[in-house]
Amino acid sequence: SKYGSCCRRGCRFFNLVYLVENREKVDINATKATCQASCMEAYIHTKDRYACNLGCASMAKHKQIDFIVSSQVSWSVYMEDGNNVLMLQPG
């Protein structure tokens, strides 16, 4: 559908902005705002813009969930063997 195409374009806009930003300092809200500004430039009609903005919002939500999950999943291993201690953590 026409609106599905606009929504997918919003998803692409979000991913392009996200990939260009510095990964360590990604601000999901700023990325979403830039995506929505791209939708405003790309579309004249309100419904098209709305569908594009839904794509931006959908991708922002997915990235937030990915960030929460990745920040909650961590591990470390502590090993002691006589006088030696070894601590392992993912880098």
Short mmCIF file of C-alpha atoms in Angstrom, two decimals:
data_model
loop_
_atom_site.label_atom_id
_atom_site.label_comp_id
_atom_site.label_asym_id
_atom_site.label_seq_id
_atom_site.Cartn_x
_atom_site.Cartn_y
_atom_site.Cartn_z
CA SER A 1 0.00 0.00 0.00
CA LYS A 2 0.99 3.62 -0.39
CA TYR A 3 1.16 4.23 3.37
CA GLY A 4 3.14 1.04 3.89
CA SER A 5 5.72 2.43 1.50
CA CYS A 6 5.87 5.69 3.47
CA CYS A 7 6.25 3.77 6.73
CA ARG A 8 9.09 1.66 5.32
CA ARG A 9 10.79 4.82 4.13
CA GLY A 10 10.64 6.17 7.69
CA CYS A 11 12.33 2.96 8.87
CA ARG A 12 15.06 3.47 6.27
CA PHE A 13 15.52 7.13 7.24
CA PHE A 14 15.94 6.11 10.88
CA ASN A 15 18.49 3.42 10.07
CA LEU A 16 20.51 5.75 7.84
CA VAL A 17 20.71 8.40 10.57
CA TYR A 18 21.50 5.74 13.18
CA LEU A 19 24.33 4.29 11.10
CA VAL A 20 25.90 7.71 10.47
CA GLU A 21 25.93 8.69 14.16
CA ASN A 22 28.72 7.69 16.52
CA ARG A 23 27.58 4.35 17.95
CA GLU A 24 28.88 5.07 21.46
CA LYS A 25 26.97 8.34 21.74
CA VAL A 26 23.73 7.48 19.97
CA ASP A 27 20.77 9.52 21.20
CA ILE A 28 17.66 7.63 20.12
CA ASN A 29 15.45 10.69 20.59
CA ALA A 30 17.73 12.87 18.45
CA THR A 31 17.88 10.13 15.81
CA LYS A 32 14.07 9.91 15.82
CA ALA A 33 13.77 13.71 15.52
CA THR A 34 16.17 13.76 12.55
CA CYS A 35 14.19 10.93 10.96
CA GLN A 36 10.93 12.84 11.43
CA ALA A 37 12.51 15.96 9.90
CA SER A 38 13.43 13.81 6.89
CA CYS A 39 9.79 12.72 6.63
CA MET A 40 8.69 16.37 6.68
CA GLU A 41 11.05 17.12 3.79
CA ALA A 42 10.11 14.01 1.82
CA TYR A 43 6.31 14.24 2.01
CA ILE A 44 3.79 17.02 1.46
CA HIS A 45 0.61 15.22 2.49
CA THR A 46 -0.19 14.78 6.19
CA LYS A 47 -1.10 11.09 5.97
CA ASP A 48 2.13 10.28 4.13
CA ARG A 49 4.14 12.15 6.76
CA TYR A 50 2.25 10.39 9.53
CA ALA A 51 3.02 6.97 8.03
CA CYS A 52 6.68 7.91 7.61
CA ASN A 53 6.81 9.13 11.23
CA LEU A 54 5.34 5.78 12.34
CA GLY A 55 8.33 4.12 10.67
CA CYS A 56 10.67 6.42 12.61
CA ALA A 57 8.88 5.72 15.89
CA SER A 58 8.83 1.98 15.27
CA MET A 59 12.56 1.82 14.66
CA ALA A 60 13.26 4.03 17.69
CA LYS A 61 11.28 1.64 19.87
CA HIS A 62 13.20 -1.36 18.50
CA LYS A 63 16.55 0.34 19.13
CA GLN A 64 15.53 1.23 22.70
CA ILE A 65 14.56 -2.39 23.37
CA ASP A 66 17.85 -3.60 21.84
CA PHE A 67 19.78 -1.15 24.05
CA ILE A 68 17.95 -2.23 27.21
CA VAL A 69 18.48 -5.92 26.49
CA SER A 70 22.15 -5.50 25.60
CA SER A 71 22.85 -3.38 28.68
CA GLN A 72 21.16 -5.92 30.97
CA VAL A 73 22.99 -8.93 29.60
CA SER A 74 26.49 -8.98 30.99
CA TRP A 75 28.74 -11.52 32.58
CA SER A 76 32.05 -11.91 34.28
CA VAL A 77 34.06 -14.91 35.36
CA TYR A 78 36.23 -14.93 38.46
CA MET A 79 38.74 -17.76 38.71
CA GLU A 80 41.18 -18.39 41.50
CA ASP A 81 43.96 -20.95 41.30
CA GLY A 82 46.34 -20.82 44.22
CA ASN A 83 48.05 -17.42 44.04
CA ASN A 84 46.63 -16.54 40.63
CA VAL A 85 43.36 -14.66 40.11
CA LEU A 86 41.79 -14.23 36.70
CA MET A 87 38.82 -11.97 35.97
CA LEU A 88 37.19 -12.22 32.53
CA GLN A 89 34.60 -9.81 31.14
CA PRO A 90 33.35 -9.18 27.61
CA GLY A 91 35.04 -6.26 25.87
#
